[in-house]
Every structure is written in C-alpha cells, then in structure tokens.
C-alpha cells in the first residue's frame, strides 16, 4: 500500500487589530498619529517564514487635504513614505528601520495608489521584518484644519515567500473635523 500526501500552500493571515477583521480608528490630533496595527502579532503564515512584500492601497480622492496628510514609518531614517497622500505619484524609495534597509515602490493607476514594501533591492522579508514594517506604519494629518469626509481607508495585504497573497485587511480612519 502506498500513501501519497499532497501538501498545500496556506496563505498568510493578516489581522491589523489582533481581535477582529479590519481596524477602525478615530483621528483627533496631529500629536497622536494613527498606527496601522494594534499590539501583538498581526501577520502569520503556517508554512512560510518569509514574505515577498507588504502592500497598501488607497484611493487618492479619500485624502482631500493634500500635503497635510502623510504616511510614514515611525522610528525610520527617511521614514516619510508619502509626503502628500492626495498628491502621491509613481516613484521609489528606501528607509532604514532598526539598522535594516527596506525598499518601496509607489504606483498609481486610475486614482488608486499602491505602495509595495520589500527588503533591500526587492529581497524577501523575514516574518519579523514584515511585522516590524506593519507595526511602525502610521498616518498623520498635520493641518490645523481637517476635512472630515470621506473616511481615509487603506487596504493592506501581504504576499508570502511562495507568492500567495494573504487576506486583505482595511484600516479606516475617521477624521474629527476642524474649521478656521
């Protein structure tokens, strides 16, 4: 008797708040940027310990306050990824976090921006590196006056070292408006 066992590649599991699907946060003050993840492990994969990339996507139209709305990596050297979320365009960049250099590529198609994070020169990320990027990503609005609508929504996913995409999680940021 011959028994054949065929393995399957399991997709990574992404959970931005470590308790339920998706994450919603209220933004009230530029002194308190919004983190993309809550404490704990937010990314896991049963059969891969590396990741090809982490990807964020968002509609540029959801960021009406221009250069006041920013995406950055907290604690990173050259960590400002998008100095103007509403005005972001195609490009490439790099930042250093905890002594490790990471690359990113920005592509915009039909008003939707995608930012893809990889290791240096497009190399794979370890599970720890992928988690560190997610844990340090932050949104901030540096203006004194904020437009409340629409909500700011980022879709986030990871692709494991075998090329299989995780589930997509959303970070929704509700803005408390201010006026002159």
PDB file of C-alpha atoms in Angstrom:
ATOM      1  CA  UNK A   1       0.000   0.000   0.000  1.00  0.00           C
ATOM      2  CA  UNK A   2       1.306   3.433  -0.980  1.00  0.00           C
ATOM      3  CA  UNK A   3       0.038   6.558   0.717  1.00  0.00           C
ATOM      4  CA  UNK A   4       0.510   9.828  -1.100  1.00  0.00           C
ATOM      5  CA  UNK A   5       0.353  13.045   0.827  1.00  0.00           C
ATOM      6  CA  UNK A   6      -0.011  16.244  -1.115  1.00  0.00           C
ATOM      7  CA  UNK A   7       0.820  19.408   0.763  1.00  0.00           C
ATOM      8  CA  UNK A   8      -0.880  22.717   0.187  1.00  0.00           C
ATOM      9  CA  UNK A   9       0.440  26.233   0.435  1.00  0.00           C
ATOM     10  CA  UNK A  10      -1.521  28.097   3.077  1.00  0.00           C
ATOM     11  CA  UNK A  11      -1.972  31.829   2.661  1.00  0.00           C
ATOM     12  CA  UNK A  12      -0.696  34.177   5.307  1.00  0.00           C
ATOM     13  CA  UNK A  13      -3.168  35.527   7.836  1.00  0.00           C
ATOM     14  CA  UNK A  14      -3.224  39.294   8.397  1.00  0.00           C
ATOM     15  CA  UNK A  15      -5.133  40.890  11.279  1.00  0.00           C
ATOM     16  CA  UNK A  16      -4.450  44.588  11.888  1.00  0.00           C
ATOM     17  CA  UNK A  17      -6.030  44.738  15.318  1.00  0.00           C
ATOM     18  CA  UNK A  18      -5.399  41.169  16.526  1.00  0.00           C
ATOM     19  CA  UNK A  19      -9.014  40.725  17.637  1.00  0.00           C
ATOM     20  CA  UNK A  20     -11.416  41.186  14.722  1.00  0.00           C
ATOM     21  CA  UNK A  21     -11.466  41.749  10.986  1.00  0.00           C
ATOM     22  CA  UNK A  22     -10.255  45.181   9.904  1.00  0.00           C
ATOM     23  CA  UNK A  23      -9.380  48.158  12.105  1.00  0.00           C
ATOM     24  CA  UNK A  24     -11.132  51.495  12.650  1.00  0.00           C
ATOM     25  CA  UNK A  25      -9.505  54.414  14.438  1.00  0.00           C
ATOM     26  CA  UNK A  26     -10.559  57.988  15.209  1.00  0.00           C
ATOM     27  CA  UNK A  27      -8.077  60.728  14.362  1.00  0.00           C
ATOM     28  CA  UNK A  28      -8.402  63.805  16.560  1.00  0.00           C
ATOM     29  CA  UNK A  29      -4.979  65.428  16.893  1.00  0.00           C
ATOM     30  CA  UNK A  30      -1.737  65.702  14.919  1.00  0.00           C
ATOM     31  CA  UNK A  31       0.186  64.891  18.104  1.00  0.00           C
ATOM     32  CA  UNK A  32      -1.330  61.389  18.042  1.00  0.00           C
ATOM     33  CA  UNK A  33      -0.718  59.676  14.671  1.00  0.00           C
ATOM     34  CA  UNK A  34      -2.698  56.542  13.852  1.00  0.00           C
ATOM     35  CA  UNK A  35      -0.814  53.232  13.834  1.00  0.00           C
ATOM     36  CA  UNK A  36      -1.785  50.615  11.267  1.00  0.00           C
ATOM     37  CA  UNK A  37      -1.708  47.773  13.806  1.00  0.00           C
ATOM     38  CA  UNK A  38      -2.561  47.093  17.411  1.00  0.00           C
ATOM     39  CA  UNK A  39      -0.189  45.365  19.772  1.00  0.00           C
ATOM     40  CA  UNK A  40       0.580  41.703  19.236  1.00  0.00           C
ATOM     41  CA  UNK A  41       1.315  39.547  16.234  1.00  0.00           C
ATOM     42  CA  UNK A  42      -0.564  40.812  13.191  1.00  0.00           C
ATOM     43  CA  UNK A  43       0.871  38.588  10.449  1.00  0.00           C
ATOM     44  CA  UNK A  44       1.406  34.827  10.436  1.00  0.00           C
ATOM     45  CA  UNK A  45       1.834  32.024   7.940  1.00  0.00           C
ATOM     46  CA  UNK A  46       1.703  28.335   8.865  1.00  0.00           C
ATOM     47  CA  UNK A  47       4.104  27.220   6.137  1.00  0.00           C
ATOM     48  CA  UNK A  48       6.247  30.239   5.228  1.00  0.00           C
ATOM     49  CA  UNK A  49       8.616  32.294   7.332  1.00  0.00           C
ATOM     50  CA  UNK A  50       9.347  34.833   4.601  1.00  0.00           C
ATOM     51  CA  UNK A  51       7.256  37.359   2.725  1.00  0.00           C
ATOM     52  CA  UNK A  52       7.706  38.747  -0.776  1.00  0.00           C
ATOM     53  CA  UNK A  53       6.100  42.052   0.196  1.00  0.00           C
ATOM     54  CA  UNK A  54       3.626  44.097   2.182  1.00  0.00           C
ATOM     55  CA  UNK A  55       1.241  46.194   0.087  1.00  0.00           C
ATOM     56  CA  UNK A  56      -1.008  49.150   0.926  1.00  0.00           C
ATOM     57  CA  UNK A  57      -3.540  50.579  -1.476  1.00  0.00           C
ATOM     58  CA  UNK A  58      -5.893  53.533  -1.254  1.00  0.00           C
ATOM     59  CA  UNK A  59      -7.934  55.894  -3.391  1.00  0.00           C
ATOM     60  CA  UNK A  60      -6.159  59.248  -3.641  1.00  0.00           C
ATOM     61  CA  UNK A  61      -9.537  61.015  -3.606  1.00  0.00           C
ATOM     62  CA  UNK A  62     -10.004  59.959   0.033  1.00  0.00           C
ATOM     63  CA  UNK A  63      -7.238  62.362   1.065  1.00  0.00           C
ATOM     64  CA  UNK A  64      -8.627  65.826   0.247  1.00  0.00           C
ATOM     65  CA  UNK A  65      -6.276  67.800   2.491  1.00  0.00           C
ATOM     66  CA  UNK A  66      -3.255  67.339   0.227  1.00  0.00           C
ATOM     67  CA  UNK A  67       0.230  67.678   1.655  1.00  0.00           C
ATOM     68  CA  UNK A  68      -1.127  67.816   5.211  1.00  0.00           C
ATOM     69  CA  UNK A  69      -1.928  64.092   5.105  1.00  0.00           C
ATOM     70  CA  UNK A  70       1.112  61.860   5.437  1.00  0.00           C
ATOM     71  CA  UNK A  71       2.156  58.225   5.639  1.00  0.00           C
ATOM     72  CA  UNK A  72       5.365  57.417   7.448  1.00  0.00           C
ATOM     73  CA  UNK A  73       7.324  54.677   9.191  1.00  0.00           C
ATOM     74  CA  UNK A  74       7.794  55.615  12.831  1.00  0.00           C
ATOM     75  CA  UNK A  75      11.404  55.414  14.000  1.00  0.00           C
ATOM     76  CA  UNK A  76      12.824  55.072  10.495  1.00  0.00           C
ATOM     77  CA  UNK A  77      15.546  57.106   8.867  1.00  0.00           C
ATOM     78  CA  UNK A  78      13.955  58.762   5.819  1.00  0.00           C
ATOM     79  CA  UNK A  79      10.672  57.273   7.014  1.00  0.00           C
ATOM     80  CA  UNK A  80       8.250  59.640   5.276  1.00  0.00           C
ATOM     81  CA  UNK A  81       6.793  57.398   2.576  1.00  0.00           C
ATOM     82  CA  UNK A  82       4.122  59.742   1.240  1.00  0.00           C
ATOM     83  CA  UNK A  83       4.543  63.456   1.950  1.00  0.00           C
ATOM     84  CA  UNK A  84       1.138  64.084   0.330  1.00  0.00           C
ATOM     85  CA  UNK A  85      -1.302  61.178   0.223  1.00  0.00           C
ATOM     86  CA  UNK A  86      -3.744  63.034  -2.028  1.00  0.00           C
ATOM     87  CA  UNK A  87      -0.960  64.070  -4.402  1.00  0.00           C
ATOM     88  CA  UNK A  88       1.138  60.894  -4.386  1.00  0.00           C
ATOM     89  CA  UNK A  89       2.626  59.792  -7.709  1.00  0.00           C
ATOM     90  CA  UNK A  90       4.686  56.922  -9.090  1.00  0.00           C
ATOM     91  CA  UNK A  91       8.102  56.531  -7.501  1.00  0.00           C
ATOM     92  CA  UNK A  92      10.569  54.501  -5.482  1.00  0.00           C
ATOM     93  CA  UNK A  93      12.286  54.994  -2.165  1.00  0.00           C
ATOM     94  CA  UNK A  94      14.025  53.394   0.774  1.00  0.00           C
ATOM     95  CA  UNK A  95      14.156  53.775   4.544  1.00  0.00           C
ATOM     96  CA  UNK A  96      16.170  52.253   7.368  1.00  0.00           C
ATOM     97  CA  UNK A  97      14.480  50.828  10.453  1.00  0.00           C
ATOM     98  CA  UNK A  98      16.436  49.220  13.303  1.00  0.00           C
ATOM     99  CA  UNK A  99      19.538  49.091  11.093  1.00  0.00           C
ATOM    100  CA  UNK A 100      17.799  47.285   8.191  1.00  0.00           C
ATOM    101  CA  UNK A 101      17.154  48.971   4.850  1.00  0.00           C
ATOM    102  CA  UNK A 102      13.809  48.449   3.142  1.00  0.00           C
ATOM    103  CA  UNK A 103      12.651  49.498  -0.326  1.00  0.00           C
ATOM    104  CA  UNK A 104       9.240  50.596  -1.526  1.00  0.00           C
ATOM    105  CA  UNK A 105       7.604  51.242  -4.877  1.00  0.00           C
ATOM    106  CA  UNK A 106       4.632  53.551  -5.405  1.00  0.00           C
ATOM    107  CA  UNK A 107       2.385  53.015  -8.404  1.00  0.00           C
ATOM    108  CA  UNK A 108      -0.776  54.942  -9.230  1.00  0.00           C
ATOM    109  CA  UNK A 109      -3.406  53.653 -11.652  1.00  0.00           C
ATOM    110  CA  UNK A 110      -6.793  55.300 -12.209  1.00  0.00           C
ATOM    111  CA  UNK A 111      -6.554  57.262  -8.954  1.00  0.00           C
ATOM    112  CA  UNK A 112      -5.641  54.261  -6.780  1.00  0.00           C
ATOM    113  CA  UNK A 113      -2.198  54.309  -5.206  1.00  0.00           C
ATOM    114  CA  UNK A 114      -0.358  51.127  -4.208  1.00  0.00           C
ATOM    115  CA  UNK A 115       2.754  51.130  -2.052  1.00  0.00           C
ATOM    116  CA  UNK A 116       4.713  47.877  -2.018  1.00  0.00           C
ATOM    117  CA  UNK A 117       7.350  47.315   0.676  1.00  0.00           C
ATOM    118  CA  UNK A 118      10.174  44.768   0.233  1.00  0.00           C
ATOM    119  CA  UNK A 119      13.563  44.060   1.639  1.00  0.00           C
ATOM    120  CA  UNK A 120      16.532  45.925   0.180  1.00  0.00           C
ATOM    121  CA  UNK A 121      16.802  45.538  -3.624  1.00  0.00           C
ATOM    122  CA  UNK A 122      13.476  43.680  -3.688  1.00  0.00           C
ATOM    123  CA  UNK A 123      14.602  40.871  -1.401  1.00  0.00           C
ATOM    124  CA  UNK A 124      12.191  38.875   0.734  1.00  0.00           C
ATOM    125  CA  UNK A 125      11.237  39.987   4.238  1.00  0.00           C
ATOM    126  CA  UNK A 126      11.564  37.751   7.262  1.00  0.00           C
ATOM    127  CA  UNK A 127       8.375  37.367   9.289  1.00  0.00           C
ATOM    128  CA  UNK A 128       9.900  39.666  11.927  1.00  0.00           C
ATOM    129  CA  UNK A 129      10.751  42.343   9.332  1.00  0.00           C
ATOM    130  CA  UNK A 130       7.265  42.227   7.786  1.00  0.00           C
ATOM    131  CA  UNK A 131       5.720  42.589  11.245  1.00  0.00           C
ATOM    132  CA  UNK A 132       8.060  45.472  12.062  1.00  0.00           C
ATOM    133  CA  UNK A 133       7.005  47.388   8.935  1.00  0.00           C
ATOM    134  CA  UNK A 134       3.330  46.868   9.765  1.00  0.00           C
ATOM    135  CA  UNK A 135       3.839  47.861  13.408  1.00  0.00           C
ATOM    136  CA  UNK A 136       5.645  51.093  12.503  1.00  0.00           C
ATOM    137  CA  UNK A 137       3.399  52.350   9.679  1.00  0.00           C
ATOM    138  CA  UNK A 138       1.476  55.456  10.714  1.00  0.00           C
ATOM    139  CA  UNK A 139      -0.920  58.020   9.253  1.00  0.00           C
ATOM    140  CA  UNK A 140      -0.899  61.651  10.365  1.00  0.00           C
ATOM    141  CA  UNK A 141      -2.698  64.838   9.417  1.00  0.00           C
ATOM    142  CA  UNK A 142      -0.507  67.832  10.179  1.00  0.00           C
ATOM    143  CA  UNK A 143      -3.009  70.542   9.325  1.00  0.00           C
ATOM    144  CA  UNK A 144      -4.767  72.752  11.825  1.00  0.00           C
ATOM    145  CA  UNK A 145      -7.973  72.406   9.782  1.00  0.00           C
ATOM    146  CA  UNK A 146      -9.212  68.990   8.664  1.00  0.00           C
ATOM    147  CA  UNK A 147     -11.838  67.810   6.200  1.00  0.00           C
ATOM    148  CA  UNK A 148     -13.815  65.030   7.860  1.00  0.00           C
ATOM    149  CA  UNK A 149     -15.207  63.313   4.807  1.00  0.00           C
ATOM    150  CA  UNK A 150     -14.500  60.942   3.344  1.00  0.00           C
ATOM    151  CA  UNK A 151     -13.104  58.436   5.827  1.00  0.00           C
ATOM    152  CA  UNK A 152      -9.497  57.579   4.976  1.00  0.00           C
ATOM    153  CA  UNK A 153      -9.265  53.885   4.082  1.00  0.00           C
ATOM    154  CA  UNK A 154      -6.116  51.838   3.489  1.00  0.00           C
ATOM    155  CA  UNK A 155      -6.283  48.233   2.272  1.00  0.00           C
ATOM    156  CA  UNK A 156      -3.356  46.103   3.442  1.00  0.00           C
ATOM    157  CA  UNK A 157      -2.170  42.658   2.374  1.00  0.00           C
ATOM    158  CA  UNK A 158       0.984  40.561   2.475  1.00  0.00           C
ATOM    159  CA  UNK A 159       2.352  38.112  -0.072  1.00  0.00           C
ATOM    160  CA  UNK A 160       4.206  35.144   1.383  1.00  0.00           C
ATOM    161  CA  UNK A 161       7.517  33.764   0.177  1.00  0.00           C
ATOM    162  CA  UNK A 162       5.696  31.335  -2.131  1.00  0.00           C
ATOM    163  CA  UNK A 163       3.797  34.148  -3.857  1.00  0.00           C
ATOM    164  CA  UNK A 164       0.417  33.561  -2.200  1.00  0.00           C
ATOM    165  CA  UNK A 165      -1.453  36.684  -1.068  1.00  0.00           C
ATOM    166  CA  UNK A 166      -2.944  36.952   2.401  1.00  0.00           C
ATOM    167  CA  UNK A 167      -6.420  38.157   3.161  1.00  0.00           C
ATOM    168  CA  UNK A 168      -6.884  41.915   2.746  1.00  0.00           C
ATOM    169  CA  UNK A 169      -7.468  43.956   5.892  1.00  0.00           C
ATOM    170  CA  UNK A 170      -8.655  47.555   5.947  1.00  0.00           C
ATOM    171  CA  UNK A 171      -7.649  50.408   8.208  1.00  0.00           C
ATOM    172  CA  UNK A 172     -10.424  53.019   8.312  1.00  0.00           C
ATOM    173  CA  UNK A 173      -9.556  56.374   9.822  1.00  0.00           C
ATOM    174  CA  UNK A 174     -12.438  58.600  10.875  1.00  0.00           C
ATOM    175  CA  UNK A 175     -11.371  62.235  10.932  1.00  0.00           C
ATOM    176  CA  UNK A 176     -12.650  64.694  13.530  1.00  0.00           C
ATOM    177  CA  UNK A 177     -13.150  67.879  11.519  1.00  0.00           C
ATOM    178  CA  UNK A 178     -11.772  71.275  12.482  1.00  0.00           C
ATOM    179  CA  UNK A 179     -12.534  74.588  10.871  1.00  0.00           C
ATOM    180  CA  UNK A 180     -10.917  78.038  10.766  1.00  0.00           C
TER     181      UNK A 180
END
